[in-house]
CSV table of C-alpha atoms in Angstrom, one decimal:
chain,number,residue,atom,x,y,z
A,11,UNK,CA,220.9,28.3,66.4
A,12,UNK,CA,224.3,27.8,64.9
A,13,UNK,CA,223.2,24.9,63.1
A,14,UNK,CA,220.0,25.3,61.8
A,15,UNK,CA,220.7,27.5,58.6
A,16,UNK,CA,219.0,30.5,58.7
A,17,UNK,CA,216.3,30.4,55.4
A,18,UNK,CA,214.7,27.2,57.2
A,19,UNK,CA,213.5,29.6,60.1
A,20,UNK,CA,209.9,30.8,59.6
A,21,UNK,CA,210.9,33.9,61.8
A,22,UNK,CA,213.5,35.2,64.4
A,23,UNK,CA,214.4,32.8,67.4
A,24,UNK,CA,212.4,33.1,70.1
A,25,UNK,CA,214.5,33.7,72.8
A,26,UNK,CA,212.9,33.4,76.0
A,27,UNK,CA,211.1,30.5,75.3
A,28,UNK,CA,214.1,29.2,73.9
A,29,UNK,CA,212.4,28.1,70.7
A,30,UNK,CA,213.2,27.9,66.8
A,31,UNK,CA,210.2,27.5,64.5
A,32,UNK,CA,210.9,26.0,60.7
A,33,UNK,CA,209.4,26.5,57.4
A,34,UNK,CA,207.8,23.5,57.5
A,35,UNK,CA,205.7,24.1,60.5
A,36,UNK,CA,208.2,22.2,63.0
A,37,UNK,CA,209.9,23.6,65.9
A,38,UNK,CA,213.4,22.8,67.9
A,39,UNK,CA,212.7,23.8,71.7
A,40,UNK,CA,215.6,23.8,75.1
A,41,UNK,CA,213.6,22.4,77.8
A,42,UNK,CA,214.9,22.4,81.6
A,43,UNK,CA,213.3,19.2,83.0
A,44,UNK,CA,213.5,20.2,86.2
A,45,UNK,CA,209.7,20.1,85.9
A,46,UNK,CA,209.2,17.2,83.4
A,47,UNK,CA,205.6,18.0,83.0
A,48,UNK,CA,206.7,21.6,81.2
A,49,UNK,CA,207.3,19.0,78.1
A,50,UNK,CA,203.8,17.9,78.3
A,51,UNK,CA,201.5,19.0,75.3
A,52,UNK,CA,202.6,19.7,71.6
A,53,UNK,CA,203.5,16.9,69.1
A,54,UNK,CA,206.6,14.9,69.7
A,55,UNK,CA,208.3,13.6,66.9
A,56,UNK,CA,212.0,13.5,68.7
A,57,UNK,CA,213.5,14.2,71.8
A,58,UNK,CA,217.0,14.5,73.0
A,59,UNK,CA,217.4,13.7,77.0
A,60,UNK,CA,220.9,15.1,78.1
A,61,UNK,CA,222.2,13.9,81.5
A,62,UNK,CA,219.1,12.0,82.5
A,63,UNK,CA,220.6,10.0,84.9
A,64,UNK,CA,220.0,13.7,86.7
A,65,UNK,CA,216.5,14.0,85.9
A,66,UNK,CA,213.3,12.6,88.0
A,67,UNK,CA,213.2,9.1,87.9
A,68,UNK,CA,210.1,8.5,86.3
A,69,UNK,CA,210.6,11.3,83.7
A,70,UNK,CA,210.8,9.1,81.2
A,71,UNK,CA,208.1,6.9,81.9
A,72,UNK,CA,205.5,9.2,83.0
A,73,UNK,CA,205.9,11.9,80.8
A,74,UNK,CA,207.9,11.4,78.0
A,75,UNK,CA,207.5,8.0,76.4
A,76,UNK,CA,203.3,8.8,76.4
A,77,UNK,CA,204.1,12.0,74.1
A,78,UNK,CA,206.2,9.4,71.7
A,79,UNK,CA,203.1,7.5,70.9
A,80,UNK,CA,200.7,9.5,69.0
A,81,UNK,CA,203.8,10.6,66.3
A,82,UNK,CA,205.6,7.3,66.6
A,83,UNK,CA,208.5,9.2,67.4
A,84,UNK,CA,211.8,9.0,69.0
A,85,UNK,CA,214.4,9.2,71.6
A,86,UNK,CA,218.3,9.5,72.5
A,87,UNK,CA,218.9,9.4,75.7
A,88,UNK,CA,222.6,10.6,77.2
A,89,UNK,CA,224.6,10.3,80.1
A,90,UNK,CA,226.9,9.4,82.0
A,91,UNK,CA,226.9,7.0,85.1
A,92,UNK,CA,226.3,7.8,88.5
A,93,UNK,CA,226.0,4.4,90.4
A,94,UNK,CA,223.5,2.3,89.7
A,95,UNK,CA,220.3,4.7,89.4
A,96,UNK,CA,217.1,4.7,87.0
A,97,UNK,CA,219.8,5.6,84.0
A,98,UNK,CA,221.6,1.8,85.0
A,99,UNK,CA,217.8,0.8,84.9
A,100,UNK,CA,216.9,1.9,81.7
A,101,UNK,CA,220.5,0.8,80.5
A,102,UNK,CA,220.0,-2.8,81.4
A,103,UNK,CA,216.1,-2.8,79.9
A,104,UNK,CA,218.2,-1.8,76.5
A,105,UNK,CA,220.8,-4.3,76.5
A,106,UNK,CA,218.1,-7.0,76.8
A,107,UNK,CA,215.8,-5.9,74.3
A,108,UNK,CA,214.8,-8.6,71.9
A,109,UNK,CA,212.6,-6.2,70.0
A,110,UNK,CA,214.7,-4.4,68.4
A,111,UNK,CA,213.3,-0.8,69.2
A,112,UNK,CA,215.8,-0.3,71.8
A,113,UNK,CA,219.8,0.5,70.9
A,114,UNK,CA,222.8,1.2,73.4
A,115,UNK,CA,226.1,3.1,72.5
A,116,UNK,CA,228.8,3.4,74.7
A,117,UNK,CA,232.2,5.3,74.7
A,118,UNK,CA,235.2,5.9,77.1
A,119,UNK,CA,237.2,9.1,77.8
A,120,UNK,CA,240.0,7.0,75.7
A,121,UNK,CA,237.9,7.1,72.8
A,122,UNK,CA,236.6,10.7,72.8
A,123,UNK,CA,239.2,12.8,74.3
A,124,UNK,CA,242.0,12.7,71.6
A,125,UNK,CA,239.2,14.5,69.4
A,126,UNK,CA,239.6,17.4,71.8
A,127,UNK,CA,242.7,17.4,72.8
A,128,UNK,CA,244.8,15.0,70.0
A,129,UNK,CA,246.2,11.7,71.4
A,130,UNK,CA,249.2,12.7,72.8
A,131,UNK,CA,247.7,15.0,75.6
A,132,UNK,CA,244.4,12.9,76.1
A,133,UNK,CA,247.0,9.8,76.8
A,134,UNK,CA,248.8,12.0,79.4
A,135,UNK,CA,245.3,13.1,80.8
A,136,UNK,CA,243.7,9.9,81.7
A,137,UNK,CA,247.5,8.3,82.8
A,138,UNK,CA,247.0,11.5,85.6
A,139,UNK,CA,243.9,10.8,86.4
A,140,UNK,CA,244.5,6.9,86.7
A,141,UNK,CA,247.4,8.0,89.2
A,142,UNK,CA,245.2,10.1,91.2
A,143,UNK,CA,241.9,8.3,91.3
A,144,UNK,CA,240.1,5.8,93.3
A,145,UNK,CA,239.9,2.7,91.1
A,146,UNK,CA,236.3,2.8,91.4
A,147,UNK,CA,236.0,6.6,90.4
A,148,UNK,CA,238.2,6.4,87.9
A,149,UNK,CA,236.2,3.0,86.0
A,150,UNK,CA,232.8,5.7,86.4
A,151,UNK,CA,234.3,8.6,85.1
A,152,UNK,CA,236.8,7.6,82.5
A,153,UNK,CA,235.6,4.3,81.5
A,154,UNK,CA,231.7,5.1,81.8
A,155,UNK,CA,231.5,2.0,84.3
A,156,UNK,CA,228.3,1.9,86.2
A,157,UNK,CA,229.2,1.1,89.6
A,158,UNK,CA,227.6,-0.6,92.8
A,159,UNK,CA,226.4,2.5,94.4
A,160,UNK,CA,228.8,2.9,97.4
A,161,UNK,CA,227.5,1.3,100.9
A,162,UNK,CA,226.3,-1.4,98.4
A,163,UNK,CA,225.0,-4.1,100.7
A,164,UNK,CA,224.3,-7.2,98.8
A,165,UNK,CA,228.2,-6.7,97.8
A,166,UNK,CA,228.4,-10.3,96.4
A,167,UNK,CA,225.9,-10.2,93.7
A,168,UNK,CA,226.8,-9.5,89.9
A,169,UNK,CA,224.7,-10.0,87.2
A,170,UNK,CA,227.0,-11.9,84.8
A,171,UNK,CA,227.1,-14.6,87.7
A,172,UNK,CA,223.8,-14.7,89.0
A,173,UNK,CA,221.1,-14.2,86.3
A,174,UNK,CA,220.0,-17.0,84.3
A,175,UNK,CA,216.6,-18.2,83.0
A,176,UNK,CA,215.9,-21.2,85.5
A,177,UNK,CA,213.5,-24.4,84.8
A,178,UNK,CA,211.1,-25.3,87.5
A,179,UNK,CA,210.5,-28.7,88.7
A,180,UNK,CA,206.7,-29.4,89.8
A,181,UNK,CA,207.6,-32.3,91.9
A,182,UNK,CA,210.6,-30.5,93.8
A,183,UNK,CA,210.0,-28.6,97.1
A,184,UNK,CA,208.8,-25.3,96.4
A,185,UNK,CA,209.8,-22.6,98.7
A,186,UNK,CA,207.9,-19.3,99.6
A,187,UNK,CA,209.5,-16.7,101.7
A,188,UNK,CA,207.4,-13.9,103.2
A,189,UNK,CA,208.3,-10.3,104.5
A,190,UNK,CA,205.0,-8.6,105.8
A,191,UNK,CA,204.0,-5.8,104.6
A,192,UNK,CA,201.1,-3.4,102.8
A,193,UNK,CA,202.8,-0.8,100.3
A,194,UNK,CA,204.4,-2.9,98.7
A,195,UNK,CA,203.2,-6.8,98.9
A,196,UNK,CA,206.1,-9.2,98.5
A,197,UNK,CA,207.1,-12.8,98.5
A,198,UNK,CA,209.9,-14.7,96.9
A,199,UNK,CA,209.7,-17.8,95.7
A,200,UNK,CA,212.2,-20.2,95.0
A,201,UNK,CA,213.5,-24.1,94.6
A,202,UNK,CA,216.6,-25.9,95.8
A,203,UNK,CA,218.6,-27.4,92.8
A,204,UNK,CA,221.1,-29.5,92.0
A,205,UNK,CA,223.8,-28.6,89.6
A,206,UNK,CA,223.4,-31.3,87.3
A,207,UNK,CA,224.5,-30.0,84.2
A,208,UNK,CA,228.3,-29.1,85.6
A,209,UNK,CA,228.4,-25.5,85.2
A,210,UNK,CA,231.2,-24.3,86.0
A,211,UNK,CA,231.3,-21.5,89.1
A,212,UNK,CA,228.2,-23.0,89.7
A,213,UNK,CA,227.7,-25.2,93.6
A,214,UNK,CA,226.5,-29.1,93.1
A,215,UNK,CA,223.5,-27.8,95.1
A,216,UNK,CA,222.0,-24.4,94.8
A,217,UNK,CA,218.9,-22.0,95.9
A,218,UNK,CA,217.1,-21.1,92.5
A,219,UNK,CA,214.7,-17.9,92.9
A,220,UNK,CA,212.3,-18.4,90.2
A,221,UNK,CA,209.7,-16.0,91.0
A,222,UNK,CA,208.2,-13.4,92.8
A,223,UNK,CA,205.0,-10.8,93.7
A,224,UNK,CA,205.2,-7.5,94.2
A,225,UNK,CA,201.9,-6.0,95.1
A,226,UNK,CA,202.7,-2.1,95.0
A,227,UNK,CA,199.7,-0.2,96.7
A,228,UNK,CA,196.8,-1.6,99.7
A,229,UNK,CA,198.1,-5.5,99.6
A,230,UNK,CA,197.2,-7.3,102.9
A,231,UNK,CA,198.6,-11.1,103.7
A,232,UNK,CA,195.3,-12.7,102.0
A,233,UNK,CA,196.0,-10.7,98.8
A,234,UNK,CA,200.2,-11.9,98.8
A,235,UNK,CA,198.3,-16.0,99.5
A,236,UNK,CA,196.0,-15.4,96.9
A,237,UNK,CA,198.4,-14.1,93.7
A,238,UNK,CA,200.5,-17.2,95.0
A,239,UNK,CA,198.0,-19.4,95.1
A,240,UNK,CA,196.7,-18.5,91.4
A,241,UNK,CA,200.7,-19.0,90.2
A,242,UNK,CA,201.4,-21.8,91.8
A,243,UNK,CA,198.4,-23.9,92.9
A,244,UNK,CA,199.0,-26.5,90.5
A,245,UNK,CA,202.4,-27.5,92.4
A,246,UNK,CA,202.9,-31.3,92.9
A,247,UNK,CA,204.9,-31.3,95.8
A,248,UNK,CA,205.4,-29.9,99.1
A,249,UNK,CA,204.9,-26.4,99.9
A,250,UNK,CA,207.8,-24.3,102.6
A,251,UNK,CA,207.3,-21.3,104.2
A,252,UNK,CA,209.5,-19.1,106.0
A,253,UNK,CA,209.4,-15.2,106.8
A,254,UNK,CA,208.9,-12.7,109.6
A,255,UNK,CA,208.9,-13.9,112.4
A,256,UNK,CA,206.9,-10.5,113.8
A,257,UNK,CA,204.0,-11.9,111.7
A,258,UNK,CA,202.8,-14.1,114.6
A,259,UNK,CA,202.1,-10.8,115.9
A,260,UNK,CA,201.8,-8.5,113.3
A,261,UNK,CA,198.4,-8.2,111.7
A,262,UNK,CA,198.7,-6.5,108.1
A,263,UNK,CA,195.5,-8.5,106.7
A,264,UNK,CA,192.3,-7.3,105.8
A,265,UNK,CA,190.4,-10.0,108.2
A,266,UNK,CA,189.9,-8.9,112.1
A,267,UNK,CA,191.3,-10.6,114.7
A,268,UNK,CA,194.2,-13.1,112.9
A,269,UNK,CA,197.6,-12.9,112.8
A,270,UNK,CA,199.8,-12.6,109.5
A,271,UNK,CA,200.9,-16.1,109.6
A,272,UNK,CA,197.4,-17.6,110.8
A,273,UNK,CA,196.0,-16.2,107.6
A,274,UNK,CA,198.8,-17.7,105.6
A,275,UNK,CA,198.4,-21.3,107.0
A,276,UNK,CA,194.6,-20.6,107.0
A,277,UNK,CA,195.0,-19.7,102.8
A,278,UNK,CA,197.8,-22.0,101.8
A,279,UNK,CA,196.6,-25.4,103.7
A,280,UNK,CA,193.1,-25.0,101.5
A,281,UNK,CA,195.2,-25.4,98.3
A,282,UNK,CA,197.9,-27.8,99.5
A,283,UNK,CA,196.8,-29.3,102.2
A,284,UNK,CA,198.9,-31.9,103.9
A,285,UNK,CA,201.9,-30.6,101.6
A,286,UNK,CA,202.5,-27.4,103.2
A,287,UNK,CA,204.7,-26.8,105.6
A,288,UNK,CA,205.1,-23.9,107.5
A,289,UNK,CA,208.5,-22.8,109.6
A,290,UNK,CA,208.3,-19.8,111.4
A,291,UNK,CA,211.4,-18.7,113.7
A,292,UNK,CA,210.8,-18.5,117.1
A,293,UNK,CA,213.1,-15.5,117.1
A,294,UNK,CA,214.3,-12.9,114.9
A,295,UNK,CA,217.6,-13.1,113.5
A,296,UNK,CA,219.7,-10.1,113.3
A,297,UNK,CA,219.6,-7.9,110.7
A,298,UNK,CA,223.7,-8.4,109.8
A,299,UNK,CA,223.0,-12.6,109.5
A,300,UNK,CA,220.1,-12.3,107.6
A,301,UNK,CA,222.9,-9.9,105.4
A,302,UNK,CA,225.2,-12.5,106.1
A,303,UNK,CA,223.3,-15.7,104.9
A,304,UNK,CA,222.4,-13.9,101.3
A,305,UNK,CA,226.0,-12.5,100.5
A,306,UNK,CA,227.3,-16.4,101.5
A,307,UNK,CA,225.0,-18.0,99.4
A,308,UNK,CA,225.6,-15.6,96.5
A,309,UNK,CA,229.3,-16.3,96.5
A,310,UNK,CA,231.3,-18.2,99.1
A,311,UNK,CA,235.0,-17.6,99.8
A,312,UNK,CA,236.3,-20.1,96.9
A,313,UNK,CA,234.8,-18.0,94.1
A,314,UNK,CA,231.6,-20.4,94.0
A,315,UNK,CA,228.2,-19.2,93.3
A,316,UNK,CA,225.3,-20.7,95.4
A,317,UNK,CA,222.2,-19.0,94.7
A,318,UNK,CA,220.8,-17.9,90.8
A,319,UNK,CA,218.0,-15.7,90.1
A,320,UNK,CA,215.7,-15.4,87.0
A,321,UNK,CA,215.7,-12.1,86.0
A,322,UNK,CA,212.4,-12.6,83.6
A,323,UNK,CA,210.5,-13.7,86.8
A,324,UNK,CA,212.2,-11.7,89.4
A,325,UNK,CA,213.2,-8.2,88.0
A,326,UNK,CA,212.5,-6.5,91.6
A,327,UNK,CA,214.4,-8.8,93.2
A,328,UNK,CA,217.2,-7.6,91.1
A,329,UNK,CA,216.8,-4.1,91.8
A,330,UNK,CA,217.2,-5.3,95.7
A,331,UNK,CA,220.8,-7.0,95.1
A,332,UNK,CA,221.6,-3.6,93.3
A,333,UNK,CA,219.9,-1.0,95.4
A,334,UNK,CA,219.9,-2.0,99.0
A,335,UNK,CA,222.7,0.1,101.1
A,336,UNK,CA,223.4,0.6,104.2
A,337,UNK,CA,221.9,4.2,106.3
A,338,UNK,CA,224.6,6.6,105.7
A,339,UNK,CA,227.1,6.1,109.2
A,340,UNK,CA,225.7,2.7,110.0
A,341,UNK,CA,226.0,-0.8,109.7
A,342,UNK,CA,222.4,-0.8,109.3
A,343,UNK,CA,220.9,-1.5,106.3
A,344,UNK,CA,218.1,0.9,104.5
A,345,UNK,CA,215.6,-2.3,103.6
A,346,UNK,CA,212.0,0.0,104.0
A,347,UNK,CA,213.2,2.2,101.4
A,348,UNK,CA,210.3,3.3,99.0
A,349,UNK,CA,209.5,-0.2,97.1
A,350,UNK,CA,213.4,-1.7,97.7
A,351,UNK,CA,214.6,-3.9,100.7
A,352,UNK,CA,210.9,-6.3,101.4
A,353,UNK,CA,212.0,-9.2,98.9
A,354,UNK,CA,215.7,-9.5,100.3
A,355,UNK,CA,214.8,-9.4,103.7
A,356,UNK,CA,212.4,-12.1,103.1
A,357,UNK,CA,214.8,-14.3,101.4
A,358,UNK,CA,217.2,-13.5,104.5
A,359,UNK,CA,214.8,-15.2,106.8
A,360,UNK,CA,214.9,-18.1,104.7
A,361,UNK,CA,218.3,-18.1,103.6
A,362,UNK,CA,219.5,-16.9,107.7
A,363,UNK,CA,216.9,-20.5,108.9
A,364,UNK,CA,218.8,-23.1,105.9
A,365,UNK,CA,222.3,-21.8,105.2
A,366,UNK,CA,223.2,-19.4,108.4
A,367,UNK,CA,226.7,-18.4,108.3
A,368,UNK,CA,227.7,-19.4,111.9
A,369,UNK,CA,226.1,-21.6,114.1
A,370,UNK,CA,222.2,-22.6,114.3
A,371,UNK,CA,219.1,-21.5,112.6
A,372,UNK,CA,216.7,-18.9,114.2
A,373,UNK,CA,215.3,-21.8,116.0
A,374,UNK,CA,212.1,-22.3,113.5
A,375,UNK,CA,209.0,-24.1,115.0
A,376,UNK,CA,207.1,-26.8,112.9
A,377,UNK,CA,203.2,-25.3,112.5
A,378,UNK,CA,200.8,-28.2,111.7
């Protein structure tokens, strides 16, 4: 109210519905989102989001950005980080827009506070609040740093380090790592490299993930074979498969009577025949080596980086390095979360079989 000058207003402000309407036909409305769907309706031709990473997670997407379309209109959204949430989502979708119809704009409490409280006292502010704060708090609420939600527990992974776009070589093993399930469908899929090129930080030989599928609602194993099969059935070389172990019992496929990894062999051999090999563990590992095996092969004790991913091809995979945690008060970690957690632990059984931490494999079995 104080800064819209009063001879635009076509009336008095509407104060319970929060609401000024202008000369010209347009209002300025407060919304609580709360309910997003209260936005739903009238005309958008701008909207201001305020602290969204507190809002519904698929505000945005479900009922904001369709009310943009019809007007062509557009959107600031504010805040300020709270671990890695939808808001680091959105953030990261931003920074790597090519289009140019996203922008990001970022400040620090070192910037803005001297314009409230004049340099002097905002300097002796933030040098208490460096002396009294967690380094991690301090880089999320001064610095506007969004941090690995704590309990984080693919610790190892960064995205500076481990996303790169990644070639794919037709006549090099390709790798396909499997974590049964229905809601959603996943598999990872992935070569072994060499680091020919010398990139520094980079190991001689490393585990490339170059792509994935995520099936979200009523996938089965056939469904998971098939979406593979139509990516990838024009592959030259040999074929590896390695997952759940459970799916030698574990039936989450639409035909009666077979088990998960029956069906895959049973789908896969059809399109690659004598190429395909199949390793299944006789066992599973635990939990904390698949854990193990990933954080290794994402960085090793001398700084080195042995696994990259393509973030073009394997977006969800990313949200699993960054979303995974541990159950609050255990070791265990929280992998059947929603849609996170199924494309990691996949990768683990692979990564747990090839590169285990300590010791053997899980004792895989060759299936001819």
């Amino acid at each position: 109210k104080a800064m819209v000058p009063r001879e635009f207003l076509a009336r008095k402000p509407l104060e319970s519905e929060l609401t000024l309407k202008l000369l010209n036909g347009a209002s300025i409305q407060v919304l609580g989102f709360d309910a997003p769907e209260r936005s739903e309706g009238a005309p958008l031709a701008h909207i201001a989001l305020d602290e969204f990473g507190n809002m519904h997670p698929r505000a945005w997407t479900d009922n904001v950005r369709p009310m943009l379309t019809d007007t062509g209109g557009t959107a600031d959204i504010f805040g300020v980080p709270e671990g890695r949430n939808h808001y680091w989502d959105l953030w990261c979708k931003a920074v790597e827009d090519e289009s140019g119809e996203w922008g990001t704009h970022h400040w620090t409490t070192a910037s803005v506070l001297p314009l409230y409280l004049g340099a002097e006292q905002a300097r002796l502010e933030i040098e208490s609040a460096r002396r009294t704060l967690d380094p991690a708090t301090f880089a999320q609420e001064y610095e506007a740093a969004f941090n690995k939600a704590f309990g984080s527990v693919y610790y190892a992974f960064d995205r500076a380090r481990h996303l790169r776009t990644l070639s794919y070589n037709p006549n090099r093993a390709l790798v396909l790592c499997l974590d049964f399930n229905v809601d959603p469908g996943t598999a990872t899929i992935l070569q072994e490299k060499s680091n020919t090129g010398g990139t520094e930080g980079l190991a001689p030989s490393y585990t490339a993930l170059i792509d994935e599928v995520f099936i979200p609602r009523d996938s089965n194993t056939p469904l998971v074979c098939r979406e593979f099969i139509r990516r990838w059935g024009h592959h030259q070389g040999e074929v590896h498969v390695y997952g759940d172990p459970a799916g030698n019992q574990r039936r989450t496929s639409a035909e009666v009577g077979a088990t998960d990894w029956l069906i895959v062999r049973q789908h896969l051999s059809r399109a690659f025949g004598d190429r395909l090999r199949m390793r299944v563990a006789s066992a599973h590992p635990p939990v904390r080596s698949r854990i193990n095996a990933v954080n290794s092969r994402l960085l090793s004790v001398d700084g080195i980086a042995h696994m990259l991913i393509d973030p073009r091809r394997c977006p969800r995979m990313v949200d699993d390095m960054e979303s995974v945690r541990y159950k609050e008060g255990t070791t265990e970690a929280n992998e059947n979360d929603g849609n996170i957690g199924h494309l990691s632990a996949g990768l683990g059984y692979y990564l747990a079989e090839r590169f285990p931490v300590s010791g053997g494999g899980g004792g895989s079995t060759l299936i001819e």
